[in-house]
mmCIF file of C-alpha atoms and ligand atoms in Angstrom:
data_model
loop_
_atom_site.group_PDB
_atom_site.id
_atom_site.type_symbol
_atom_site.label_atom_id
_atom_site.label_comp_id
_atom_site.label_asym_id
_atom_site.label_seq_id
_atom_site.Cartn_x
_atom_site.Cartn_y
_atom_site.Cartn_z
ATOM 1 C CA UNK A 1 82.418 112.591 120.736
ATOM 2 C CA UNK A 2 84.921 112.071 123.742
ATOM 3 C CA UNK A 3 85.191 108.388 124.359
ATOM 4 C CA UNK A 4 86.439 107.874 128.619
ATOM 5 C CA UNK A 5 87.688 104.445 127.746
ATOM 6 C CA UNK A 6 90.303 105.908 125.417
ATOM 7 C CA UNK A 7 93.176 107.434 126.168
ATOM 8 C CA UNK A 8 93.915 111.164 125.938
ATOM 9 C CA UNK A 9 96.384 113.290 124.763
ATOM 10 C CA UNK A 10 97.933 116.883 125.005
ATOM 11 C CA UNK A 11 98.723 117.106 121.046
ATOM 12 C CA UNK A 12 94.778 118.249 120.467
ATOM 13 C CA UNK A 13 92.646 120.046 122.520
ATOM 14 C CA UNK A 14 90.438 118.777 125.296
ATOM 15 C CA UNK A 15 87.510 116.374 122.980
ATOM 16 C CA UNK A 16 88.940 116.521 119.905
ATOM 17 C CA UNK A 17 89.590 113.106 118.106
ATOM 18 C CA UNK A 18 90.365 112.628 114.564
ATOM 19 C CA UNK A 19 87.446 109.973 114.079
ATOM 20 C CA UNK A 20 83.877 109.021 113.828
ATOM 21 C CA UNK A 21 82.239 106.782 116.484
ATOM 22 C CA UNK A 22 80.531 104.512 114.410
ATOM 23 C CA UNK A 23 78.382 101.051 116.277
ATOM 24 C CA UNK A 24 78.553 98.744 113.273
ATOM 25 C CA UNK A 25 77.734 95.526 113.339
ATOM 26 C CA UNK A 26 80.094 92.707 114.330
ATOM 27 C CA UNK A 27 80.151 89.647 111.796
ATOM 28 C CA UNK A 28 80.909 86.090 113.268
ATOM 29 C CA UNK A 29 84.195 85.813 111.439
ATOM 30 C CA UNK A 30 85.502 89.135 112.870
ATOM 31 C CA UNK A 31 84.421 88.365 116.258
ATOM 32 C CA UNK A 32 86.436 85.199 115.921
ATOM 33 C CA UNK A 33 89.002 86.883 114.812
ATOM 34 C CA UNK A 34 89.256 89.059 117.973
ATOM 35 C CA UNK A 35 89.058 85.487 120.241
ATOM 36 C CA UNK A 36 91.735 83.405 118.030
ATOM 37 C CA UNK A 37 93.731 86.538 117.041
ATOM 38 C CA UNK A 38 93.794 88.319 120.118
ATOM 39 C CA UNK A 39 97.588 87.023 121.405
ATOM 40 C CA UNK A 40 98.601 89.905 118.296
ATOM 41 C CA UNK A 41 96.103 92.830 120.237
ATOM 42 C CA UNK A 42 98.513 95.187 122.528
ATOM 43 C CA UNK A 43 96.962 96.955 125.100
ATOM 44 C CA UNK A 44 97.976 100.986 125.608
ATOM 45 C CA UNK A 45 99.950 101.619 128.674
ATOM 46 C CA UNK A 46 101.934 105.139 129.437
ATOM 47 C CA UNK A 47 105.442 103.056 128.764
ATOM 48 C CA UNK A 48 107.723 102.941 125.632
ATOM 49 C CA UNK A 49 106.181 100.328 123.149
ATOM 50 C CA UNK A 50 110.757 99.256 122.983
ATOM 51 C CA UNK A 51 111.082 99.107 126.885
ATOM 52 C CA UNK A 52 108.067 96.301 128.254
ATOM 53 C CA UNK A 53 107.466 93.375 127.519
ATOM 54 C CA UNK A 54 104.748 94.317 124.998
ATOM 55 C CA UNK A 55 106.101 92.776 122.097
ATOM 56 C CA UNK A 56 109.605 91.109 122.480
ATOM 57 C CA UNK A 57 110.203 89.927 119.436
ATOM 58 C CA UNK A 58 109.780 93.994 117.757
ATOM 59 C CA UNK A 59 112.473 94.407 114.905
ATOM 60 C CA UNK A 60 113.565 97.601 113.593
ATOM 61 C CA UNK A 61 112.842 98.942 111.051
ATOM 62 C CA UNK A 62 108.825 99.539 112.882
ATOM 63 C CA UNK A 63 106.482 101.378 110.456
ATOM 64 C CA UNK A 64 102.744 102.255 111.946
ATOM 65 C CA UNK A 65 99.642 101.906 109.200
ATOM 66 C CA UNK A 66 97.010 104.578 111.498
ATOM 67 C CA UNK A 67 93.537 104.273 110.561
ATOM 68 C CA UNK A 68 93.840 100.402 109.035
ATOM 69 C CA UNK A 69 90.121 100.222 108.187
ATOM 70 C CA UNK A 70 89.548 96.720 107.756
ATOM 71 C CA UNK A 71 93.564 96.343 107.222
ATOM 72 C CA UNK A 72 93.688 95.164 103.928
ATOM 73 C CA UNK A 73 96.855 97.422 103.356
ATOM 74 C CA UNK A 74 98.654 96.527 106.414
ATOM 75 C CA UNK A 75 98.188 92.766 106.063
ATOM 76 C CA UNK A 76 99.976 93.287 102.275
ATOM 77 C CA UNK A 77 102.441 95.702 104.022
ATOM 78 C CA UNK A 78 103.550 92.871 106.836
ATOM 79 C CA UNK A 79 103.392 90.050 103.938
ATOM 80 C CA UNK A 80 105.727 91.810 101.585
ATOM 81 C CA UNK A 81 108.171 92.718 104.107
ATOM 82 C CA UNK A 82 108.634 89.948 106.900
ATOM 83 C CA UNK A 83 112.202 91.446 108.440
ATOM 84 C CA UNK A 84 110.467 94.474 109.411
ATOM 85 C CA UNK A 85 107.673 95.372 112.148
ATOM 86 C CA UNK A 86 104.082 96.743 111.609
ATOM 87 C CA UNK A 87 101.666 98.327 114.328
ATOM 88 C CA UNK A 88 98.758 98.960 112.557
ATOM 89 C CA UNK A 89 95.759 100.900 115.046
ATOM 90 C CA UNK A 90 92.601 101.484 114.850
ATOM 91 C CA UNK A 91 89.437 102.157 116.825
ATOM 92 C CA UNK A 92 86.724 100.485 114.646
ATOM 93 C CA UNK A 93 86.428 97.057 116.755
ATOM 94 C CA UNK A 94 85.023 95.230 113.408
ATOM 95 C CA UNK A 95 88.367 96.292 111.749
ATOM 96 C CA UNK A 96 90.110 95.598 114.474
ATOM 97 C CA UNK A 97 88.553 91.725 114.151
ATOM 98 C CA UNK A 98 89.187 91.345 110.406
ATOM 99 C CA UNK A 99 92.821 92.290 110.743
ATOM 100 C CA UNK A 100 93.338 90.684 113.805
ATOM 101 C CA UNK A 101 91.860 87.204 112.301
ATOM 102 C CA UNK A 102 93.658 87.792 108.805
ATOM 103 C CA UNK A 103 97.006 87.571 110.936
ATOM 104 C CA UNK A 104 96.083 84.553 112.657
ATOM 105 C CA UNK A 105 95.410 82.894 109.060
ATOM 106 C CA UNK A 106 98.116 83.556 107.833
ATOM 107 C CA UNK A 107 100.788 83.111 110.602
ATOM 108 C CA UNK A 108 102.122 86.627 110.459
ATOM 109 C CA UNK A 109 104.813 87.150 112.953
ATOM 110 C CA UNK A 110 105.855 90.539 112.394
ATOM 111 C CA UNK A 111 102.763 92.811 113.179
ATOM 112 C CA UNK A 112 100.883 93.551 115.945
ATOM 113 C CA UNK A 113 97.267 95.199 116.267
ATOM 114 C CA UNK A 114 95.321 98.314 118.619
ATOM 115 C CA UNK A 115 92.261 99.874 119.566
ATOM 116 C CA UNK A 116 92.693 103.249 120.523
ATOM 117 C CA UNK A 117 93.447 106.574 119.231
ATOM 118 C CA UNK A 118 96.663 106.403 117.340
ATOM 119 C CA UNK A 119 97.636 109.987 118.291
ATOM 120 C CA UNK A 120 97.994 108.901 122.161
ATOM 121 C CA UNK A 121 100.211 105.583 121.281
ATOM 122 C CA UNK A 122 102.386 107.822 118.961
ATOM 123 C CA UNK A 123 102.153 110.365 122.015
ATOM 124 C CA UNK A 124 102.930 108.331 124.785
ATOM 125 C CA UNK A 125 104.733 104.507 123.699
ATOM 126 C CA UNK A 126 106.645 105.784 121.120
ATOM 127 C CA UNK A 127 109.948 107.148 121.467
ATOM 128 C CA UNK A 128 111.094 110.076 119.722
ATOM 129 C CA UNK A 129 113.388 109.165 116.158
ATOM 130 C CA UNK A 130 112.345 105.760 116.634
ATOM 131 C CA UNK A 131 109.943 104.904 113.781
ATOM 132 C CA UNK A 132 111.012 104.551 110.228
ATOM 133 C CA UNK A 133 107.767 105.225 108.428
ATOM 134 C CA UNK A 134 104.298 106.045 109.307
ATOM 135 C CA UNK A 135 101.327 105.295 107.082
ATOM 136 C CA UNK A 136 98.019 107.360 107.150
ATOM 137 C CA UNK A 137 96.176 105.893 103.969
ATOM 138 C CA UNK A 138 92.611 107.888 103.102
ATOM 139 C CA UNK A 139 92.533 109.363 106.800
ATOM 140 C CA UNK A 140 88.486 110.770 107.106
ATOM 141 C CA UNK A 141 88.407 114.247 105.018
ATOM 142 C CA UNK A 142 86.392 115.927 107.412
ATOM 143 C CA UNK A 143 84.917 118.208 105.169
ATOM 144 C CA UNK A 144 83.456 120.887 106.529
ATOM 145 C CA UNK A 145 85.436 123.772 107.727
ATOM 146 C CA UNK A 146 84.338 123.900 111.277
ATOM 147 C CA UNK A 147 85.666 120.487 111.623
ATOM 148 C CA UNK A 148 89.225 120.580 109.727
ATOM 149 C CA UNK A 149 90.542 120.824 113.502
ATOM 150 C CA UNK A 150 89.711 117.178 113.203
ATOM 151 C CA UNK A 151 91.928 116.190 110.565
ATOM 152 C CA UNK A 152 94.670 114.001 111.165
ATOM 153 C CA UNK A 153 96.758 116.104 108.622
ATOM 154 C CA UNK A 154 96.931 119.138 111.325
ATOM 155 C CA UNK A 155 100.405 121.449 112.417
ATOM 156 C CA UNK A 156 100.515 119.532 116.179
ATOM 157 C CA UNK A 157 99.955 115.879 114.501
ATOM 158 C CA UNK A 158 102.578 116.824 111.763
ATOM 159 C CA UNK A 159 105.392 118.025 114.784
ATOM 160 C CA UNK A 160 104.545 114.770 116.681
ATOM 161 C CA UNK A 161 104.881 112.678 113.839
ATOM 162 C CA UNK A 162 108.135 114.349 112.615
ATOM 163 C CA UNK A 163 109.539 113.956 116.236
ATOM 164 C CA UNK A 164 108.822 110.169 116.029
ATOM 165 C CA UNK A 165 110.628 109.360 112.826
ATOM 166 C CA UNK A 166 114.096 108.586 112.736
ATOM 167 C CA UNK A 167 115.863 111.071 110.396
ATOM 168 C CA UNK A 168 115.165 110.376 106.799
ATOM 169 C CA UNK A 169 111.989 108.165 107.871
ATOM 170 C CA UNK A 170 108.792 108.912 105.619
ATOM 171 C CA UNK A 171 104.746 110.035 106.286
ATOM 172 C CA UNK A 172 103.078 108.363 103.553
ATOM 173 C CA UNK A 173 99.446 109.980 102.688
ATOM 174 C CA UNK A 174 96.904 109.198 100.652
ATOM 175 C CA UNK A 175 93.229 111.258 100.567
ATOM 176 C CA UNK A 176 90.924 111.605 97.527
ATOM 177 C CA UNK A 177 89.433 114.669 98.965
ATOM 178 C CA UNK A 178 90.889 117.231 96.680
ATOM 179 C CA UNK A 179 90.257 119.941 99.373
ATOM 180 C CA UNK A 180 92.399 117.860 102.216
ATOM 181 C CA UNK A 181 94.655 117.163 99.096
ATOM 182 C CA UNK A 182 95.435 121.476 98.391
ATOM 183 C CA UNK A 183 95.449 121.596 102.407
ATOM 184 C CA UNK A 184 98.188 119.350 102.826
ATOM 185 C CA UNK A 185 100.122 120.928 100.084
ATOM 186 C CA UNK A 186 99.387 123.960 101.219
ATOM 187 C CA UNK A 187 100.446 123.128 105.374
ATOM 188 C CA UNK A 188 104.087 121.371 104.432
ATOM 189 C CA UNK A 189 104.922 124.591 102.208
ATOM 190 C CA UNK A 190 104.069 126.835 105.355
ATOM 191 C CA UNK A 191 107.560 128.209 106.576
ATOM 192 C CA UNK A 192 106.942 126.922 110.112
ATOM 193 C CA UNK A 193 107.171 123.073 108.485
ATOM 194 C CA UNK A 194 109.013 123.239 105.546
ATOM 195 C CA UNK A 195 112.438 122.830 107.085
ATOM 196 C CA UNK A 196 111.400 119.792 108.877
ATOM 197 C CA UNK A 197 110.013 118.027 105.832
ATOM 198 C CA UNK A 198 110.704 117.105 102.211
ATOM 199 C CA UNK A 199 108.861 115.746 99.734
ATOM 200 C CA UNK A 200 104.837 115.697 98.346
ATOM 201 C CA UNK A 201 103.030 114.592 95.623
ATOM 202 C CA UNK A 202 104.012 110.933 94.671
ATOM 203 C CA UNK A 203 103.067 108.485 92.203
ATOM 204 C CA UNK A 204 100.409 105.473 93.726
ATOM 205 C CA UNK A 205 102.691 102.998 95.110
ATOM 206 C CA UNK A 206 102.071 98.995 94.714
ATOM 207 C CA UNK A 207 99.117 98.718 97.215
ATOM 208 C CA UNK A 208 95.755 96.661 97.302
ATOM 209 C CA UNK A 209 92.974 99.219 96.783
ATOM 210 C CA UNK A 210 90.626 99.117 99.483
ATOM 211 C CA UNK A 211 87.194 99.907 99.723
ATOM 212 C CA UNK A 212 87.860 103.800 99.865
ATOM 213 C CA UNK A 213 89.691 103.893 97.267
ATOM 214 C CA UNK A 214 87.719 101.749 94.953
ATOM 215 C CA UNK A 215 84.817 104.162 95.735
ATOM 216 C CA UNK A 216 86.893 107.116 95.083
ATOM 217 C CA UNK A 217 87.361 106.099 91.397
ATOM 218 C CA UNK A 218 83.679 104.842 91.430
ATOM 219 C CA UNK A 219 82.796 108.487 91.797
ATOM 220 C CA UNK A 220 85.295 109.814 89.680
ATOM 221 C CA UNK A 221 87.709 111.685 92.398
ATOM 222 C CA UNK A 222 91.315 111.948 92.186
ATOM 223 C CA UNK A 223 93.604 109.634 94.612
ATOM 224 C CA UNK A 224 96.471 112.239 95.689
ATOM 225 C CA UNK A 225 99.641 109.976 97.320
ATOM 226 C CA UNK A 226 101.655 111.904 98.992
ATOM 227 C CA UNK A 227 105.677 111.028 100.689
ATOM 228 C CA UNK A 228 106.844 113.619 103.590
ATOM 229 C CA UNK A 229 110.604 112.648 104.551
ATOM 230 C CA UNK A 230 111.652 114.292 107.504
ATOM 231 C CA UNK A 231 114.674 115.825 107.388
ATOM 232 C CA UNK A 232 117.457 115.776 109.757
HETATM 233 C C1 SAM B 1 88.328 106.434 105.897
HETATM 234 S S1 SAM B 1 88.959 105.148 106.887
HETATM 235 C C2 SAM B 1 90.305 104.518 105.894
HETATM 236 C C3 SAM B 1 90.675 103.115 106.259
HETATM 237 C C4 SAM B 1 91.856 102.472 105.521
HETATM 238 N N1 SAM B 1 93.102 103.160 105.763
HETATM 239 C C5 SAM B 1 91.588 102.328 104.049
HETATM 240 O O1 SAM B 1 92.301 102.900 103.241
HETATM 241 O O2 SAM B 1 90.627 101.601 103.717
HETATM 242 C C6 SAM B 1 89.799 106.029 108.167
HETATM 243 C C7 SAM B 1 90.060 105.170 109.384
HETATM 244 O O3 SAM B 1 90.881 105.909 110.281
HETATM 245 C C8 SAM B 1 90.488 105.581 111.606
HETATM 246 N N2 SAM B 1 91.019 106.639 112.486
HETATM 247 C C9 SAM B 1 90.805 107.959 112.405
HETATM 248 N N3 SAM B 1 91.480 108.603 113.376
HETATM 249 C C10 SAM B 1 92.158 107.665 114.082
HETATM 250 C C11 SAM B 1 93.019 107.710 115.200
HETATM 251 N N4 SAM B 1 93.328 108.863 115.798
HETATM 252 N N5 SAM B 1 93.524 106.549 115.664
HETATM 253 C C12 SAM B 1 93.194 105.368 115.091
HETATM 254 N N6 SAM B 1 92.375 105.265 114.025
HETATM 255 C C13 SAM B 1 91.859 106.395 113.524
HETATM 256 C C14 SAM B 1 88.984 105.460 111.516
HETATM 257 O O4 SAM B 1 88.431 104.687 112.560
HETATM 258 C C15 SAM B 1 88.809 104.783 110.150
HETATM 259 O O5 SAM B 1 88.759 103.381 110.269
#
């Protein structure tokens, strides 16, 4: 499960990674996507994403889309909202192409792309109260108990998160996992989070639906949207 070439992190234990490796095939137009696209791929260093030279041109407000998939929602997040900045990461390279290409097609200025483990860039390039909203749409449910320690929706995740929004800035969730839908619930009503978070349940917001959730309703399971806020 532990991947060398990515980077680690001391918000999960030693191994532990929120995701699948998968090996899926690569189509031509995602590989070109990665060649013709690639000026909008940043790389992960140890250093603040707002201090290098990563991406000069970063506005604020920045809001991160983790877990993009094949970044169908990101793409209409950047389009609808050109005066603010989008990092969308992922570490499924034939994502990573489709997104990466989309942007190219369509001239997007104001997003940029990577392929690593979202918890280390939050971790390590991203200064605390910095971000204004984080997006983690149908993160993978994990379902069996033994591996819940692999959910994305976790107590450290949910303390680094909080500690990288700006005051007031949101965690937008979706899952249509009714069990990780009663856990979340259930984790931002425990006493030790509360304080640091309002908010839940919230109606679907204006969003394409992607794959997941098209085979969520296929099957006949509910989509739960959720909207943390932290607080101050
Ligand atoms: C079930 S898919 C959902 C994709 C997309 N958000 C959608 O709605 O179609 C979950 C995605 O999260 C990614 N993922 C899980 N943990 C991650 C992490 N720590 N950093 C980056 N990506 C992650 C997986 O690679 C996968 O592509």
């Amino acid at each position: 499960m532990s991947d060398p070439s990515l980077p680690t992190n001391s918000v999960l234990s030693s191994g532990i990674r929120t995701f699948k490796p998968r090996r899926s095939r690569i189509t031509p137009s995602q590989r070109n996507g990665l060649i013709y696209g690639g000026e909008n791929l940043l790389t992960f260093t140890n250093r603040s994403l707002r201090s290098t030279y990563l991406w000069p041109e970063l506005k604020s407000p920045l809001f991160i889309d983790i877990g993009f998939g094949n970044g169908v929602s990101s793409i209409a997040l950047a389009e609808a909202n050109p005066e603010y900045s989008f990092l969308a990461i992922d570490v499924h390279t034939p994502g990573v192409g489709n997104l990466l290409g989309e942007i190219h097609t369509r001239g997007l200025k104001n997003i940029r792309v990577m392929e690593t483990d979202s918890i280390a860039v939050l971790e390590h390039m991203i200064a605390p109260d910095s971000i204004s909203g984080i997006y983690t749409l149908f993160p993978d449910p994990w379902p069996k108990s033994r591996h819940h320690k692999r959910r994305i929706v976790q107590p450290a995740i949910m303390n680094l998160f909080n500690s990288r929004l700006v005051p007031q800035g949101f965690w937008h969730i979706a899952t249509d996992w009714q069990d990780y839908a009663d856990c979340i619930t259930g984790l931002f009503e425990q006493p030790n989070y509360a304080p640091r978070w309002s908010g839940g349940i919230v109606n679907r917001p204006d969003r394409p639906i992607t794959h997941y959730e098209r085979r969520a309703i296929q099957d006949g399971r509910t989509v739960t949207d959720f909207r943390f806020v932290r607080c101050e």
